[in-house]
């Protein structure tokens, strides 16, 4: 019975750590996508209006 309790605690801990890691990676990924989109918009504005 005690072994099941420790396994349950370990699984909960792993789930919490996985959620935190996914949030960090997703946040970084979203920032990267926004940066790429802004660079693309800047290049498009340069080619269509300034050039």
PDB file of C-alpha atoms in Angstrom:
ATOM      1  CA  UNK A   1       0.000   0.000   0.000  1.00  0.00           C
ATOM      2  CA  UNK A   2       2.811   2.411   0.860  1.00  0.00           C
ATOM      3  CA  UNK A   3       4.495   1.714  -2.486  1.00  0.00           C
ATOM      4  CA  UNK A   4       1.318   2.741  -4.331  1.00  0.00           C
ATOM      5  CA  UNK A   5       1.246   6.037  -2.423  1.00  0.00           C
ATOM      6  CA  UNK A   6       4.842   6.847  -3.411  1.00  0.00           C
ATOM      7  CA  UNK A   7       4.108   5.935  -7.020  1.00  0.00           C
ATOM      8  CA  UNK A   8       1.059   8.230  -7.010  1.00  0.00           C
ATOM      9  CA  UNK A   9       3.102  11.116  -5.561  1.00  0.00           C
ATOM     10  CA  UNK A  10       5.868  10.548  -8.141  1.00  0.00           C
ATOM     11  CA  UNK A  11       3.339  10.557 -11.006  1.00  0.00           C
ATOM     12  CA  UNK A  12       1.738  13.783  -9.753  1.00  0.00           C
ATOM     13  CA  UNK A  13       5.168  15.392  -9.491  1.00  0.00           C
ATOM     14  CA  UNK A  14       6.060  14.312 -13.027  1.00  0.00           C
ATOM     15  CA  UNK A  15       2.787  15.707 -14.388  1.00  0.00           C
ATOM     16  CA  UNK A  16       3.369  19.068 -12.676  1.00  0.00           C
ATOM     17  CA  UNK A  17       6.951  19.264 -13.991  1.00  0.00           C
ATOM     18  CA  UNK A  18       5.790  18.323 -17.516  1.00  0.00           C
ATOM     19  CA  UNK A  19       3.120  21.053 -17.481  1.00  0.00           C
ATOM     20  CA  UNK A  20       5.658  23.668 -16.347  1.00  0.00           C
ATOM     21  CA  UNK A  21       8.161  22.640 -19.039  1.00  0.00           C
ATOM     22  CA  UNK A  22       5.471  22.688 -21.750  1.00  0.00           C
ATOM     23  CA  UNK A  23       4.372  26.175 -20.656  1.00  0.00           C
ATOM     24  CA  UNK A  24       7.952  27.464 -20.872  1.00  0.00           C
ATOM     25  CA  UNK A  25       8.565  25.873 -24.288  1.00  0.00           C
ATOM     26  CA  UNK A  26       5.229  27.064 -25.662  1.00  0.00           C
ATOM     27  CA  UNK A  27       5.911  30.576 -24.402  1.00  0.00           C
ATOM     28  CA  UNK A  28       9.287  30.622 -26.118  1.00  0.00           C
ATOM     29  CA  UNK A  29       7.786  29.152 -29.290  1.00  0.00           C
ATOM     30  CA  UNK A  30       5.030  31.779 -29.384  1.00  0.00           C
ATOM     31  CA  UNK A  31       7.596  34.573 -28.934  1.00  0.00           C
ATOM     32  CA  UNK A  32       9.667  33.137 -31.786  1.00  0.00           C
ATOM     33  CA  UNK A  33       6.650  32.929 -34.095  1.00  0.00           C
ATOM     34  CA  UNK A  34       5.615  36.508 -33.281  1.00  0.00           C
ATOM     35  CA  UNK A  35       9.160  37.728 -33.975  1.00  0.00           C
ATOM     36  CA  UNK A  36       9.289  35.922 -37.329  1.00  0.00           C
ATOM     37  CA  UNK A  37       5.894  37.340 -38.316  1.00  0.00           C
ATOM     38  CA  UNK A  38       6.987  40.878 -37.388  1.00  0.00           C
ATOM     39  CA  UNK A  39      10.182  40.510 -39.420  1.00  0.00           C
ATOM     40  CA  UNK A  40       8.151  39.246 -42.403  1.00  0.00           C
ATOM     41  CA  UNK A  41       5.757  42.208 -42.114  1.00  0.00           C
ATOM     42  CA  UNK A  42       8.706  44.584 -41.930  1.00  0.00           C
ATOM     43  CA  UNK A  43      10.253  43.074 -45.060  1.00  0.00           C
ATOM     44  CA  UNK A  44       6.910  43.221 -46.893  1.00  0.00           C
ATOM     45  CA  UNK A  45       6.429  46.883 -45.961  1.00  0.00           C
ATOM     46  CA  UNK A  46       9.953  47.640 -47.157  1.00  0.00           C
ATOM     47  CA  UNK A  47       9.443  45.950 -50.533  1.00  0.00           C
ATOM     48  CA  UNK A  48       5.936  47.280 -51.239  1.00  0.00           C
ATOM     49  CA  UNK A  49       6.117  50.838 -49.885  1.00  0.00           C
ATOM     50  CA  UNK A  50       9.681  52.027 -49.327  1.00  0.00           C
ATOM     51  CA  UNK A  51      11.432  50.445 -52.294  1.00  0.00           C
TER      52      UNK A  51
END
